[in-house]
PDB file of C-alpha atoms (C1' of nucleotides) in Angstrom:
ATOM      1  CA  MET Y   1      17.759 -33.834   9.627  1.00  0.00           C
ATOM      2  CA  ILE Y   2      16.398 -30.493   8.547  1.00  0.00           C
ATOM      3  CA  LYS Y   3      18.715 -28.594   6.250  1.00  0.00           C
ATOM      4  CA  THR Y   4      19.133 -24.890   6.682  1.00  0.00           C
ATOM      5  CA  LEU Y   5      18.416 -22.498   3.864  1.00  0.00           C
ATOM      6  CA  TYR Y   6      22.123 -21.734   3.719  1.00  0.00           C
ATOM      7  CA  GLN Y   7      23.016 -25.389   3.277  1.00  0.00           C
ATOM      8  CA  MET Y   8      20.447 -25.806   0.521  1.00  0.00           C
ATOM      9  CA  LEU Y   9      21.790 -22.803  -1.332  1.00  0.00           C
ATOM     10  CA  VAL Y  10      25.359 -24.062  -1.009  1.00  0.00           C
ATOM     11  CA  GLU Y  11      24.322 -27.421  -2.448  1.00  0.00           C
ATOM     12  CA  GLU Y  12      22.831 -25.709  -5.472  1.00  0.00           C
ATOM     13  CA  PHE Y  13      25.344 -22.970  -6.150  1.00  0.00           C
ATOM     14  CA  GLY Y  14      28.526 -24.041  -4.365  1.00  0.00           C
ATOM     15  CA  ARG Y  15      31.280 -21.593  -3.455  1.00  0.00           C
ATOM     16  CA  LEU Y  16      30.880 -18.261  -5.139  1.00  0.00           C
ATOM     17  CA  LYS Y  17      33.655 -15.864  -5.896  1.00  0.00           C
ATOM     18  CA  TRP Y  18      32.128 -12.607  -4.926  1.00  0.00           C
ATOM     19  CA  TRP Y  19      33.052  -9.032  -5.592  1.00  0.00           C
ATOM     20  CA  PRO Y  20      36.339  -9.446  -7.425  1.00  0.00           C
ATOM     21  CA  ALA Y  21      38.405  -6.266  -7.169  1.00  0.00           C
ATOM     22  CA  ASP Y  22      42.051  -5.295  -7.034  1.00  0.00           C
ATOM     23  CA  THR Y  23      41.679  -2.792  -4.201  1.00  0.00           C
ATOM     24  CA  ASP Y  24      39.305  -1.782  -1.428  1.00  0.00           C
ATOM     25  CA  PHE Y  25      38.732   1.520  -3.170  1.00  0.00           C
ATOM     26  CA  GLU Y  26      37.601  -0.373  -6.246  1.00  0.00           C
ATOM     27  CA  VAL Y  27      35.080  -2.242  -4.114  1.00  0.00           C
ATOM     28  CA  ILE Y  28      33.665   1.013  -2.803  1.00  0.00           C
ATOM     29  CA  VAL Y  29      33.442   2.604  -6.240  1.00  0.00           C
ATOM     30  CA  GLY Y  30      31.788  -0.537  -7.573  1.00  0.00           C
ATOM     31  CA  ALA Y  31      29.303  -0.552  -4.711  1.00  0.00           C
ATOM     32  CA  VAL Y  32      28.088   2.901  -5.687  1.00  0.00           C
ATOM     33  CA  LEU Y  33      28.133   2.235  -9.423  1.00  0.00           C
ATOM     34  CA  THR Y  34      26.103  -0.960  -9.129  1.00  0.00           C
ATOM     35  CA  GLN Y  35      23.184   0.697  -7.371  1.00  0.00           C
ATOM     36  CA  GLN Y  36      20.089  -0.178  -9.372  1.00  0.00           C
ATOM     37  CA  THR Y  37      22.382  -1.295 -12.182  1.00  0.00           C
ATOM     38  CA  ARG Y  38      23.599  -4.582 -13.668  1.00  0.00           C
ATOM     39  CA  TRP Y  39      27.113  -5.614 -12.719  1.00  0.00           C
ATOM     40  CA  ASP Y  40      28.273  -6.282 -16.285  1.00  0.00           C
ATOM     41  CA  ASN Y  41      27.387  -2.680 -16.979  1.00  0.00           C
ATOM     42  CA  VAL Y  42      29.515  -1.572 -14.064  1.00  0.00           C
ATOM     43  CA  GLU Y  43      32.481  -3.638 -15.207  1.00  0.00           C
ATOM     44  CA  LYS Y  44      32.854  -1.503 -18.302  1.00  0.00           C
ATOM     45  CA  VAL Y  45      33.075   1.619 -16.183  1.00  0.00           C
ATOM     46  CA  ILE Y  46      35.586   0.069 -13.798  1.00  0.00           C
ATOM     47  CA  ALA Y  47      37.731  -0.942 -16.748  1.00  0.00           C
ATOM     48  CA  ARG Y  48      37.518   2.562 -18.132  1.00  0.00           C
ATOM     49  CA  LEU Y  49      38.474   4.117 -14.808  1.00  0.00           C
ATOM     50  CA  LYS Y  50      41.461   1.819 -14.519  1.00  0.00           C
ATOM     51  CA  GLY Y  51      42.440   2.512 -18.110  1.00  0.00           C
ATOM     52  CA  ALA Y  52      42.402   6.222 -17.381  1.00  0.00           C
ATOM     53  CA  GLY Y  53      44.468   5.654 -14.265  1.00  0.00           C
ATOM     54  CA  LEU Y  54      41.722   7.018 -12.046  1.00  0.00           C
ATOM     55  CA  MET Y  55      41.058   4.099  -9.726  1.00  0.00           C
ATOM     56  CA  SER Y  56      42.560   5.666  -6.621  1.00  0.00           C
ATOM     57  CA  PRO Y  57      41.393   8.354  -4.189  1.00  0.00           C
ATOM     58  CA  GLU Y  58      44.274  10.629  -5.156  1.00  0.00           C
ATOM     59  CA  ALA Y  59      43.790  10.390  -8.908  1.00  0.00           C
ATOM     60  CA  MET Y  60      40.010  10.480  -8.917  1.00  0.00           C
ATOM     61  CA  SER Y  61      39.771  13.488  -6.652  1.00  0.00           C
ATOM     62  CA  ASN Y  62      41.694  15.569  -9.167  1.00  0.00           C
ATOM     63  CA  VAL Y  63      39.544  14.851 -12.201  1.00  0.00           C
ATOM     64  CA  PRO Y  64      36.871  17.255 -13.442  1.00  0.00           C
ATOM     65  CA  VAL Y  65      33.391  15.908 -12.749  1.00  0.00           C
ATOM     66  CA  ALA Y  66      32.486  16.395 -16.405  1.00  0.00           C
ATOM     67  CA  GLU Y  67      35.210  13.978 -17.418  1.00  0.00           C
ATOM     68  CA  LEU Y  68      34.101  11.451 -14.823  1.00  0.00           C
ATOM     69  CA  GLU Y  69      30.524  11.698 -16.090  1.00  0.00           C
ATOM     70  CA  MET Y  70      31.553  10.578 -19.575  1.00  0.00           C
ATOM     71  CA  ILE Y  71      33.380   7.594 -18.119  1.00  0.00           C
ATOM     72  CA  VAL Y  72      30.557   6.624 -15.769  1.00  0.00           C
ATOM     73  CA  LYS Y  73      27.786   6.887 -18.355  1.00  0.00           C
ATOM     74  CA  PRO Y  74      27.334   3.159 -19.113  1.00  0.00           C
ATOM     75  CA  ALA Y  75      26.437   2.550 -15.457  1.00  0.00           C
ATOM     76  CA  GLY Y  76      23.424   4.860 -15.620  1.00  0.00           C
ATOM     77  CA  PHE Y  77      22.527   7.719 -13.263  1.00  0.00           C
ATOM     78  CA  TYR Y  78      25.864   8.987 -14.459  1.00  0.00           C
ATOM     79  CA  ARG Y  79      25.561  12.546 -13.230  1.00  0.00           C
ATOM     80  CA  GLN Y  80      24.872  11.583  -9.617  1.00  0.00           C
ATOM     81  CA  LYS Y  81      27.269   8.664  -9.610  1.00  0.00           C
ATOM     82  CA  ALA Y  82      30.163  10.655 -11.048  1.00  0.00           C
ATOM     83  CA  ARG Y  83      29.702  13.301  -8.406  1.00  0.00           C
ATOM     84  CA  ARG Y  84      29.300  10.749  -5.631  1.00  0.00           C
ATOM     85  CA  ILE Y  85      32.364   8.639  -6.350  1.00  0.00           C
ATOM     86  CA  ARG Y  86      34.391  11.800  -6.691  1.00  0.00           C
ATOM     87  CA  HIS Y  87      33.188  12.986  -3.315  1.00  0.00           C
ATOM     88  CA  ILE Y  88      34.096   9.595  -1.862  1.00  0.00           C
ATOM     89  CA  ALA Y  89      37.532   9.827  -3.476  1.00  0.00           C
ATOM     90  CA  GLU Y  90      38.063  13.205  -1.845  1.00  0.00           C
ATOM     91  CA  TYR Y  91      36.986  11.796   1.504  1.00  0.00           C
ATOM     92  CA  PHE Y  92      39.501   8.949   1.369  1.00  0.00           C
ATOM     93  CA  GLY Y  93      42.090  11.343   0.055  1.00  0.00           C
ATOM     94  CA  ARG Y  94      41.779  13.288   3.304  1.00  0.00           C
ATOM     95  CA  ASN Y  95      41.198  10.243   5.509  1.00  0.00           C
ATOM     96  CA  PRO Y  96      43.447   7.287   4.706  1.00  0.00           C
ATOM     97  CA  MET Y  97      41.426   4.115   4.256  1.00  0.00           C
ATOM     98  CA  GLU Y  98      43.546   2.069   6.667  1.00  0.00           C
ATOM     99  CA  GLU Y  99      42.740   4.520   9.431  1.00  0.00           C
ATOM    100  CA  VAL Y 100      39.053   4.850   8.631  1.00  0.00           C
ATOM    101  CA  PHE Y 101      38.687   1.072   8.558  1.00  0.00           C
ATOM    102  CA  MET Y 102      40.139   0.881  12.055  1.00  0.00           C
ATOM    103  CA  LEU Y 103      37.151   2.709  13.508  1.00  0.00           C
ATOM    104  CA  PRO Y 104      34.706   0.624  15.555  1.00  0.00           C
ATOM    105  CA  ASP Y 105      32.189  -1.090  13.275  1.00  0.00           C
ATOM    106  CA  LYS Y 106      29.201   1.055  14.193  1.00  0.00           C
ATOM    107  CA  VAL Y 107      31.201   4.254  13.964  1.00  0.00           C
ATOM    108  CA  LEU Y 108      32.580   3.258  10.585  1.00  0.00           C
ATOM    109  CA  ARG Y 109      29.095   2.455   9.357  1.00  0.00           C
ATOM    110  CA  SER Y 110      27.618   5.804  10.392  1.00  0.00           C
ATOM    111  CA  GLU Y 111      30.679   7.507   8.948  1.00  0.00           C
ATOM    112  CA  MET Y 112      29.993   5.897   5.565  1.00  0.00           C
ATOM    113  CA  LEU Y 113      26.308   6.820   5.774  1.00  0.00           C
ATOM    114  CA  LYS Y 114      27.255  10.472   5.984  1.00  0.00           C
ATOM    115  CA  LEU Y 115      28.675  10.348   2.475  1.00  0.00           C
ATOM    116  CA  PRO Y 116      26.147  11.315  -0.220  1.00  0.00           C
ATOM    117  CA  GLY Y 117      25.056   8.295  -2.218  1.00  0.00           C
ATOM    118  CA  ILE Y 118      25.843   5.765   0.491  1.00  0.00           C
ATOM    119  CA  GLY Y 119      22.752   4.340   2.143  1.00  0.00           C
ATOM    120  CA  ASN Y 120      22.216   1.244   4.280  1.00  0.00           C
ATOM    121  CA  GLU Y 121      22.989  -1.368   1.661  1.00  0.00           C
ATOM    122  CA  THR Y 122      26.027   0.340   0.167  1.00  0.00           C
ATOM    123  CA  ALA Y 123      27.404   1.035   3.636  1.00  0.00           C
ATOM    124  CA  ASP Y 124      27.134  -2.631   4.540  1.00  0.00           C
ATOM    125  CA  CYS Y 125      28.731  -3.687   1.251  1.00  0.00           C
ATOM    126  CA  ILE Y 126      31.658  -1.436   2.080  1.00  0.00           C
ATOM    127  CA  LEU Y 127      31.949  -2.871   5.591  1.00  0.00           C
ATOM    128  CA  LEU Y 128      31.634  -6.456   4.418  1.00  0.00           C
ATOM    129  CA  TYR Y 129      33.666  -6.487   1.210  1.00  0.00           C
ATOM    130  CA  ALA Y 130      36.140  -3.633   1.633  1.00  0.00           C
ATOM    131  CA  ALA Y 131      36.687  -3.142   5.352  1.00  0.00           C
ATOM    132  CA  GLY Y 132      36.293  -6.816   6.235  1.00  0.00           C
ATOM    133  CA  LYS Y 133      33.657  -6.235   8.924  1.00  0.00           C
ATOM    134  CA  PRO Y 134      30.861  -8.786   9.362  1.00  0.00           C
ATOM    135  CA  SER Y 135      27.826  -6.641   8.525  1.00  0.00           C
ATOM    136  CA  PHE Y 136      25.041  -8.540   6.785  1.00  0.00           C
ATOM    137  CA  VAL Y 137      23.872  -6.972   3.533  1.00  0.00           C
ATOM    138  CA  ILE Y 138      20.146  -6.691   2.851  1.00  0.00           C
ATOM    139  CA  ASP Y 139      19.376  -6.094  -0.803  1.00  0.00           C
ATOM    140  CA  ALA Y 140      16.366  -6.352  -3.085  1.00  0.00           C
ATOM    141  CA  TYR Y 141      16.844 -10.097  -3.546  1.00  0.00           C
ATOM    142  CA  THR Y 142      17.062 -10.656   0.192  1.00  0.00           C
ATOM    143  CA  ARG Y 143      13.831  -8.761   0.691  1.00  0.00           C
ATOM    144  CA  ARG Y 144      12.076 -10.803  -1.982  1.00  0.00           C
ATOM    145  CA  MET Y 145      13.321 -14.007  -0.438  1.00  0.00           C
ATOM    146  CA  CYS Y 146      12.091 -12.963   2.980  1.00  0.00           C
ATOM    147  CA  ARG Y 147       8.730 -12.014   1.556  1.00  0.00           C
ATOM    148  CA  CYS Y 148       8.454 -15.498   0.062  1.00  0.00           C
ATOM    149  CA  LEU Y 149       8.937 -16.836   3.564  1.00  0.00           C
ATOM    150  CA  GLY Y 150       6.329 -14.498   4.956  1.00  0.00           C
ATOM    151  CA  ILE Y 151       8.882 -12.332   6.687  1.00  0.00           C
ATOM    152  CA  GLU Y 152       8.355  -8.583   6.596  1.00  0.00           C
ATOM    153  CA  GLY Y 153      10.430  -5.807   8.084  1.00  0.00           C
ATOM    154  CA  ASP Y 154      12.547  -2.759   7.422  1.00  0.00           C
ATOM    155  CA  TYR Y 155      16.267  -2.869   6.650  1.00  0.00           C
ATOM    156  CA  HIS Y 156      17.516  -3.103  10.202  1.00  0.00           C
ATOM    157  CA  GLU Y 157      14.905  -5.642  11.264  1.00  0.00           C
ATOM    158  CA  LEU Y 158      15.829  -8.020   8.470  1.00  0.00           C
ATOM    159  CA  GLN Y 159      19.533  -7.467   9.077  1.00  0.00           C
ATOM    160  CA  GLU Y 160      19.128  -8.166  12.772  1.00  0.00           C
ATOM    161  CA  MET Y 161      17.233 -11.349  11.971  1.00  0.00           C
ATOM    162  CA  PHE Y 162      20.040 -12.748   9.807  1.00  0.00           C
ATOM    163  CA  GLU Y 163      22.803 -11.648  12.139  1.00  0.00           C
ATOM    164  CA  ALA Y 164      21.056 -13.182  15.133  1.00  0.00           C
ATOM    165  CA  ALA Y 165      20.647 -16.485  13.281  1.00  0.00           C
ATOM    166  CA  LEU Y 166      24.184 -16.717  11.914  1.00  0.00           C
ATOM    167  CA  PRO Y 167      27.673 -17.003  13.360  1.00  0.00           C
ATOM    168  CA  ARG Y 168      29.311 -13.582  13.192  1.00  0.00           C
ATOM    169  CA  ASP Y 169      31.673 -14.702  10.457  1.00  0.00           C
ATOM    170  CA  LEU Y 170      32.993 -12.729   7.518  1.00  0.00           C
ATOM    171  CA  TYR Y 171      33.047 -15.667   5.121  1.00  0.00           C
ATOM    172  CA  VAL Y 172      29.515 -16.755   6.024  1.00  0.00           C
ATOM    173  CA  TYR Y 173      28.106 -13.253   5.569  1.00  0.00           C
ATOM    174  CA  ARG Y 174      29.804 -12.853   2.208  1.00  0.00           C
ATOM    175  CA  GLN Y 175      28.788 -16.250   0.928  1.00  0.00           C
ATOM    176  CA  TYR Y 176      25.220 -15.949   2.128  1.00  0.00           C
ATOM    177  CA  HIS Y 177      24.777 -12.615   0.415  1.00  0.00           C
ATOM    178  CA  ALA Y 178      26.312 -14.014  -2.771  1.00  0.00           C
ATOM    179  CA  LEU Y 179      24.101 -17.091  -2.616  1.00  0.00           C
ATOM    180  CA  ILE Y 180      20.934 -15.075  -2.113  1.00  0.00           C
ATOM    181  CA  VAL Y 181      21.706 -12.861  -5.087  1.00  0.00           C
ATOM    182  CA  GLU Y 182      22.603 -15.819  -7.272  1.00  0.00           C
ATOM    183  CA  HIS Y 183      19.438 -17.570  -6.225  1.00  0.00           C
ATOM    184  CA  GLY Y 184      17.415 -14.443  -6.847  1.00  0.00           C
ATOM    185  CA  LYS Y 185      18.776 -13.878 -10.321  1.00  0.00           C
ATOM    186  CA  ARG Y 186      17.945 -17.485 -11.149  1.00  0.00           C
ATOM    187  CA  TYR Y 187      14.489 -17.806  -9.619  1.00  0.00           C
ATOM    188  CA  CYS Y 188      12.997 -14.605  -8.298  1.00  0.00           C
ATOM    189  CA  LEU Y 189      11.864 -13.410 -11.710  1.00  0.00           C
ATOM    190  CA  LYS Y 190       8.880 -14.223 -13.875  1.00  0.00           C
ATOM    191  CA  LYS Y 191       7.212 -16.413 -11.269  1.00  0.00           C
ATOM    192  CA  LYS Y 192       9.929 -19.056 -11.274  1.00  0.00           C
ATOM    193  CA  CYS Y 193       9.632 -19.039  -7.522  1.00  0.00           C
ATOM    194  CA  GLU Y 194       7.737 -22.312  -7.455  1.00  0.00           C
ATOM    195  CA  SER Y 195      10.824 -24.416  -8.114  1.00  0.00           C
ATOM    196  CA  CYS Y 196      13.338 -22.689  -5.868  1.00  0.00           C
ATOM    197  CA  VAL Y 197      14.685 -23.869  -2.528  1.00  0.00           C
ATOM    198  CA  VAL Y 198      12.935 -21.111  -0.667  1.00  0.00           C
ATOM    199  CA  SER Y 199       9.526 -22.351  -1.755  1.00  0.00           C
ATOM    200  CA  LYS Y 200      10.417 -25.804  -0.430  1.00  0.00           C
ATOM    201  CA  LEU Y 201      11.279 -24.249   2.850  1.00  0.00           C
ATOM    202  CA  LYS Y 202       7.977 -22.593   3.656  1.00  0.00           C
ATOM    203  CA  GLY Y 203       6.823 -23.600   7.085  1.00  0.00           C
ATOM    204  CA  ILE Y 204      10.263 -24.758   8.136  1.00  0.00           C
ATOM    205  CA  PHE Y 205      12.259 -21.578   8.436  1.00  0.00           C
TER     206      PHE Y 205
ATOM    207  C1'  DC T   1       8.465  -1.522 -27.811  1.00  0.00           C
ATOM    208  C1'  DT T   2       8.453  -2.475 -22.719  1.00  0.00           C
ATOM    209  C1'  DC T   3      10.579  -3.682 -18.556  1.00  0.00           C
ATOM    210  C1'  DC T   4      13.982  -3.331 -15.071  1.00  0.00           C
ATOM    211  C1'  DA T   5      18.730  -3.926 -12.743  1.00  0.00           C
ATOM    212  C1'  DG T   6      22.861  -6.203  -6.150  1.00  0.00           C
ATOM    213  C1'  DG T   7      19.569   2.182  -4.297  1.00  0.00           C
ATOM    214  C1'  DA T   8      19.538   6.734  -2.511  1.00  0.00           C
ATOM    215  C1'  DG T   9      17.723  11.398  -1.877  1.00  0.00           C
ATOM    216  C1'  DT T  10      13.955  14.450  -1.626  1.00  0.00           C
ATOM    217  C1'  DG T  11       9.319  15.896  -0.946  1.00  0.00           C
ATOM    218  C1'  DT T  12       4.518  15.201   0.773  1.00  0.00           C
ATOM    219  C1'  DA T  13       0.742  13.600   4.004  1.00  0.00           C
TER     220       DA T  13
ATOM    221  C1'  DT D   1       6.395   6.219   9.262  1.00  0.00           C
ATOM    222  C1'  DA D   2       4.675   5.464   4.392  1.00  0.00           C
ATOM    223  C1'  DC D   3       4.705   6.182  -0.410  1.00  0.00           C
ATOM    224  C1'  DA D   4       5.689   8.698  -4.845  1.00  0.00           C
ATOM    225  C1'  DC D   5       8.885  10.583  -7.700  1.00  0.00           C
ATOM    226  C1'  DT D   6      13.524  11.211  -9.866  1.00  0.00           C
ATOM    227  C1'  DC D   7      17.829   9.813 -11.521  1.00  0.00           C
ATOM    228  C1'  DA D   8      19.602   6.964 -16.816  1.00  0.00           C
ATOM    229  C1'  DT D   9      22.061   3.474 -19.560  1.00  0.00           C
ATOM    230  C1'  DG D  10      21.858  -0.982 -21.722  1.00  0.00           C
ATOM    231  C1'  DG D  11      20.346  -5.711 -22.198  1.00  0.00           C
ATOM    232  C1'  DA D  12      16.565  -9.226 -22.623  1.00  0.00           C
TER     233       DA D  12
END
DNA sequence: CTCCAGGAGTGTA
DNA sequence: TACACTCATGGA
């Protein structure tokens, strides 16, 4: 029997607890803060925001950007990110999250894309981890993995490929994304690719 | 010291 | 459509 890539990754990494957060708003803020930035760096900022009582649309939208910048600094790109999460806070201050999340998936996605600082990947992270919509996330690690398999394509082409091959299931999408990132952090650096499960899969996928 | 991390926006050809 | 450039701190 031929194992799927997903099964092989599960065997190696098991169940992964992914994107721990107390609230959906925290997921969204974290999604923006982690852009091109290590997660452990983002954790400091999230802790600071919580400590300052700012981890809510209402509270954050009333803080001077300058003050947010100081808090966001450890996550890098602090000037843009401070402004962007504040803008997002204002948006959800005007539009209650429960209502926004009730929009049809595609409408919700394009709605998120309108917000400055939210591109394809961040939008899908919001859908998948905050709104609970099965939208497959394509990140840098996913692209590298696909390249290893000889698969090229833009964001939507790769996303369509995964979604067509998988059951449209929230848990599967979340786990697969988590597994790919975990795999990538372990192997997709410094030419460690030779020993990873993806390399064993060439010609089978 | 160098390199780069779970991107996005803008400008140019 | 396809790149190049910018944003920025902190850890290996």
